[in-house]
Coordinates of C-alpha atoms and ligand atoms in Angstrom, one line a residue:
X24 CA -56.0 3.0 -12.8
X25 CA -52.0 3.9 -13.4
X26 CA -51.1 0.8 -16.3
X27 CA -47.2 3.1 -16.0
X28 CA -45.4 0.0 -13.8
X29 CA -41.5 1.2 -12.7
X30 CA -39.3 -0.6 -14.7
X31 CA -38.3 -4.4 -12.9
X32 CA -34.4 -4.2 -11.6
X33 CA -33.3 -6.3 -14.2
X34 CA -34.6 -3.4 -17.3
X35 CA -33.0 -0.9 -15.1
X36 CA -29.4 -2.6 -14.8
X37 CA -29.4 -3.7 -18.9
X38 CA -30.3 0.0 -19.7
X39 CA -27.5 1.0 -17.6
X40 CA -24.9 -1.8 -18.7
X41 CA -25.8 -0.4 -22.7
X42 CA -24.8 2.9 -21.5
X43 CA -21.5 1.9 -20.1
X44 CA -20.6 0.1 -22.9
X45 CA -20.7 2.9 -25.4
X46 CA -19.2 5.2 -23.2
X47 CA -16.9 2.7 -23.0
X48 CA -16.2 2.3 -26.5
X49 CA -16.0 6.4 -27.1
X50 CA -13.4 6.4 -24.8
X51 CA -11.6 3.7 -26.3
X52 CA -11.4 5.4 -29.9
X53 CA -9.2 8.5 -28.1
X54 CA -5.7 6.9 -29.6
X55 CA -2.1 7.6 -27.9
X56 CA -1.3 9.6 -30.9
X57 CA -4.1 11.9 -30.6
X58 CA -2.3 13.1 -26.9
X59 CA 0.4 14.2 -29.1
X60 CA -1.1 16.2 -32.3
X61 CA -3.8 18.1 -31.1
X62 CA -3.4 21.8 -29.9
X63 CA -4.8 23.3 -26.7
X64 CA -7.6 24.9 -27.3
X65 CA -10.9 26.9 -24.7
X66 CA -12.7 23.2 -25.9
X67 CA -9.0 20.8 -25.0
X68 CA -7.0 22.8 -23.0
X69 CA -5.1 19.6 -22.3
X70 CA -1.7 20.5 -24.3
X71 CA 0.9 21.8 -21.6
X72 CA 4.8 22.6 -22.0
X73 CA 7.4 20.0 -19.4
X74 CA 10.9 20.8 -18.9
X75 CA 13.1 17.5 -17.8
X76 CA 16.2 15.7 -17.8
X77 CA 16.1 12.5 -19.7
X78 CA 19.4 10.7 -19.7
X79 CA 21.6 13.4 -18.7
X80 CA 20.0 15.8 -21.8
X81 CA 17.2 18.5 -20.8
X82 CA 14.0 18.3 -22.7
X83 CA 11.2 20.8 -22.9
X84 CA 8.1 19.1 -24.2
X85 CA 4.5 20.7 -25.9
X86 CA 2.6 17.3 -24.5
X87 CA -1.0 16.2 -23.6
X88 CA -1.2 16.8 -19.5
X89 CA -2.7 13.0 -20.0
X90 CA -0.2 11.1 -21.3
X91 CA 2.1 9.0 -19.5
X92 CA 6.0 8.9 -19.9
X93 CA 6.0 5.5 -21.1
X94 CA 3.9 6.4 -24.4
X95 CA 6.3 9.7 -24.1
X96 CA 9.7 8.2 -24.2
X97 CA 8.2 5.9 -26.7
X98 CA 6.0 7.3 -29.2
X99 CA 7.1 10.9 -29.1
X100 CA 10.7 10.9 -28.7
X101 CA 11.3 7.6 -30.5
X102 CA 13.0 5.7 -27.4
X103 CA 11.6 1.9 -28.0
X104 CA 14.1 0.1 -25.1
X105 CA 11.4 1.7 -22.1
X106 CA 9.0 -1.3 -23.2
X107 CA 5.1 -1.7 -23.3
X108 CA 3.6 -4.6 -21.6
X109 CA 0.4 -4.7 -19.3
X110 CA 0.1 -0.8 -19.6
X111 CA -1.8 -0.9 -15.9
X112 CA 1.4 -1.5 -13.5
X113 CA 1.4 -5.0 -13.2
X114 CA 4.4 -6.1 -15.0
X115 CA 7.3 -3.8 -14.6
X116 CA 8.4 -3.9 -18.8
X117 CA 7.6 -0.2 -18.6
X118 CA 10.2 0.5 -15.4
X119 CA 12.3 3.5 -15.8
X120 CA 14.2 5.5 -13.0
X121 CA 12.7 9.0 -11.8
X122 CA 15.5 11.0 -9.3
X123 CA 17.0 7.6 -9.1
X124 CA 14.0 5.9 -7.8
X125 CA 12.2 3.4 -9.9
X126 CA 8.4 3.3 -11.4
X127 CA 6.1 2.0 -13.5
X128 CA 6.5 4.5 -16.4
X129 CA 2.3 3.4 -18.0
X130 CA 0.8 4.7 -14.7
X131 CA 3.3 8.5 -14.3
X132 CA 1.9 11.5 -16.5
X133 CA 4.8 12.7 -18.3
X134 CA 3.1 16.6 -16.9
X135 CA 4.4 15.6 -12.9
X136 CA 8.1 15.5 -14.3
X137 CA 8.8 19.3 -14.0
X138 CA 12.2 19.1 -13.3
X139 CA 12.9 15.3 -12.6
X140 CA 16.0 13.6 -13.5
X141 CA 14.4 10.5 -15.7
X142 CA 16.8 7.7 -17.0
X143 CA 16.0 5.4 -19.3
X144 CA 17.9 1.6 -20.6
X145 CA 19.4 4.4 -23.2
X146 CA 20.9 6.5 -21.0
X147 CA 22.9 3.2 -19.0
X148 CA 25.5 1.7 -21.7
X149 CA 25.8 1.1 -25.1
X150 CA 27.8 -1.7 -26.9
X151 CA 31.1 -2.1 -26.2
X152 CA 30.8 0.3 -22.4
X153 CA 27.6 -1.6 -20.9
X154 CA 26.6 -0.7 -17.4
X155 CA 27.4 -3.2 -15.0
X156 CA 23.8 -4.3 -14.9
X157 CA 23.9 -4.6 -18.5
X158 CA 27.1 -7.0 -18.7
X159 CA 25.8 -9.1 -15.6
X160 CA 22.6 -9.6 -17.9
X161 CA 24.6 -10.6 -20.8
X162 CA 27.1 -13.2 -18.7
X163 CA 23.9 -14.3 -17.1
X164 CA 22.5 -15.3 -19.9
X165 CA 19.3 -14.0 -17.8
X166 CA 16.9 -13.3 -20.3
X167 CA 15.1 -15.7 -23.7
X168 CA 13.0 -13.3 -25.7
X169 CA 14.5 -10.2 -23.7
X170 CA 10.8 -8.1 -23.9
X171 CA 11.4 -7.7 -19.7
X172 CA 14.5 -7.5 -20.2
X173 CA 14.8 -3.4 -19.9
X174 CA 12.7 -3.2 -17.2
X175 CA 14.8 -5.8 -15.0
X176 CA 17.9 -4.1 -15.6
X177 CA 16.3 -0.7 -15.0
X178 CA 14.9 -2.6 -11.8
X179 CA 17.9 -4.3 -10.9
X180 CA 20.4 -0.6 -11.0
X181 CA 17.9 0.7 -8.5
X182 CA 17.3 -2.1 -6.1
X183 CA 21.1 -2.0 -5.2
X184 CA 21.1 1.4 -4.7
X185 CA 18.0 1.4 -2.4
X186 CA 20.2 -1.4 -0.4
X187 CA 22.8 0.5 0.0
X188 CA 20.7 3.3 1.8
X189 CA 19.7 0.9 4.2
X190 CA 15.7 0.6 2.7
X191 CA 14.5 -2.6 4.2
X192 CA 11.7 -4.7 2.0
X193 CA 9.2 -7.2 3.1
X194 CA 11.5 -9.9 3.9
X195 CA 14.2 -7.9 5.3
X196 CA 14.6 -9.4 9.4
X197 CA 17.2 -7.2 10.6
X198 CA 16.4 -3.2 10.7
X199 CA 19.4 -2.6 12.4
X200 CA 22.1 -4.0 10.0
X201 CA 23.0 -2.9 6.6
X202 CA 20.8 -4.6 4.2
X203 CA 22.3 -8.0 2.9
X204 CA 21.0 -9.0 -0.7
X205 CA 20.4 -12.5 -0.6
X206 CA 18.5 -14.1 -2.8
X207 CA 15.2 -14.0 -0.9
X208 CA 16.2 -10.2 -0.7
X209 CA 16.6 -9.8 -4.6
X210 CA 13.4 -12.2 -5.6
X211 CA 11.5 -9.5 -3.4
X212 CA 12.8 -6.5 -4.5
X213 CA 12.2 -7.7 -8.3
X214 CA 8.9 -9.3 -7.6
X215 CA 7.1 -5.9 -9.2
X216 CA 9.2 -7.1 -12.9
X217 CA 7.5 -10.2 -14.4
X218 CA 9.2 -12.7 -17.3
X219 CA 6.7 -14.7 -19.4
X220 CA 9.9 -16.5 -20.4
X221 CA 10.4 -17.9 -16.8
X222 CA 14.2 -16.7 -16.8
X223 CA 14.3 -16.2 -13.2
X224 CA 17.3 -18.1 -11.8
X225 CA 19.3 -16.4 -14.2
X226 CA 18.1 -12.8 -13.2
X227 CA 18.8 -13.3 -9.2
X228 CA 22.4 -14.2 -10.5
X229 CA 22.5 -11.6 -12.4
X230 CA 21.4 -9.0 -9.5
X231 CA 23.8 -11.1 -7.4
X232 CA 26.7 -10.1 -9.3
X233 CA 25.5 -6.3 -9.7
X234 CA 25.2 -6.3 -6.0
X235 CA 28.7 -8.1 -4.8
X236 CA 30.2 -5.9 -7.6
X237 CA 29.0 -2.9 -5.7
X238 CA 29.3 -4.1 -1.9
Ligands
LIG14 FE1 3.9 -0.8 -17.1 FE2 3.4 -3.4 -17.3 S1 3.7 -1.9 -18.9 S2 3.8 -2.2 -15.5
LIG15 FE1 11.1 -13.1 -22.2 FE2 11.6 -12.1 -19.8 S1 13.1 -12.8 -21.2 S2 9.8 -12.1 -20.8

């Protein structure tokens, strides 16, 4: 008589859980600073040259096709305003402005930028000539520990400009009417940028002020 039994479901899933786990942790060992240093080669042909605009000033880049433009801006060129929060798109810190059009810089390769106009909270003011969204900030008061900060402001430049094109958003009623910002309007639009510190009356103020400025 076959003693060989098939393994009970339980063995099965744990031998298959083990083997998750240290894939897992392989993966987990590739650093951010690795996509940077190594060279392409037949084994990692991953290296690849970009050519962009970042803040008004072309770049051409020898990068890894897999890292994103937030790790980019900040661990290859040295830009620390672009800031790291969640790293998976659920916080907006990261926001930055491709062709004038915001995203989540931890989830876009730095390779799909071939071309693109990328700005950065760098490339707005600087002491003394803010941006408008950067003085509405500061007479705001609308930040505490200012780690979203960036982001919001990044967030806030763009949502005016996608009102003044007429882009409606999940509370807009009218599709027929130039978009009014109202406060429902702005907590919408900036519902993709989150602050720990809770500063949020401040911010829709602030917006408020960048948008009547504007209108
Ligand atoms: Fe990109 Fe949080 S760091 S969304
Ligand atoms: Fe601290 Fe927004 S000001 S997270």
């Amino acid at each position: 008589m076959d003693e060989t039994l098939p393994d009970p479901p339980s063995n099965a899933r744990r031998r298959f859980l083990i083997g998750t786990g240290a894939l897992t942790t392989s993966l987990a060992t590739v650093s951010h600073a690795e996509y940077f240093t190594h060279q392409p080669s037949a084994a990692q042909p991953y290296n690849m040259r970009v050519r962009f605009t970042l803040n008004g000033e072309p770049h051409e880049l020898e990068l890894d096709s897999r890292a994103t433009l937030l790790d980019t801006l900040r661990e290859k060129l040295g830009l620390m305003g672009t800031k790291k929060g969640c790293d998976r798109g659920q916080c907006g810190a990261c926001t930055v402005l491709v062709n004038g059009r915001r995203v989540n810089s931890c989830l876009t390769l730095a390779a799909t930028l071939e071309g693109e106009e990328v700005r950065t909270i760098e490339g707005l003011g600087r002491p003394g000539a803010l941006h408008p969204a950067q003085a509405a900030f500061a007479e705001r008061d609308a930040l505490q520990c200012g780690y979203c900060t960036p982001g919001q402001v990044m967030s806030c430049v763009a949502l005016v400009e996608e009102a003044r094109a007429g882009m409606p958003s999940a509370v807009t009623t009218d599709l027929r009417s130039p978009v009014r910002l109202s406060d429902e309007e702005i907590r919408e639009r900036m519902s993709g940028n989150i602050c720990r510190c809770g500063a949020y009356v401040n911010i829709v103020a602030a917006v408020r002020d960048v948008a009547g400025r504007k209108a």
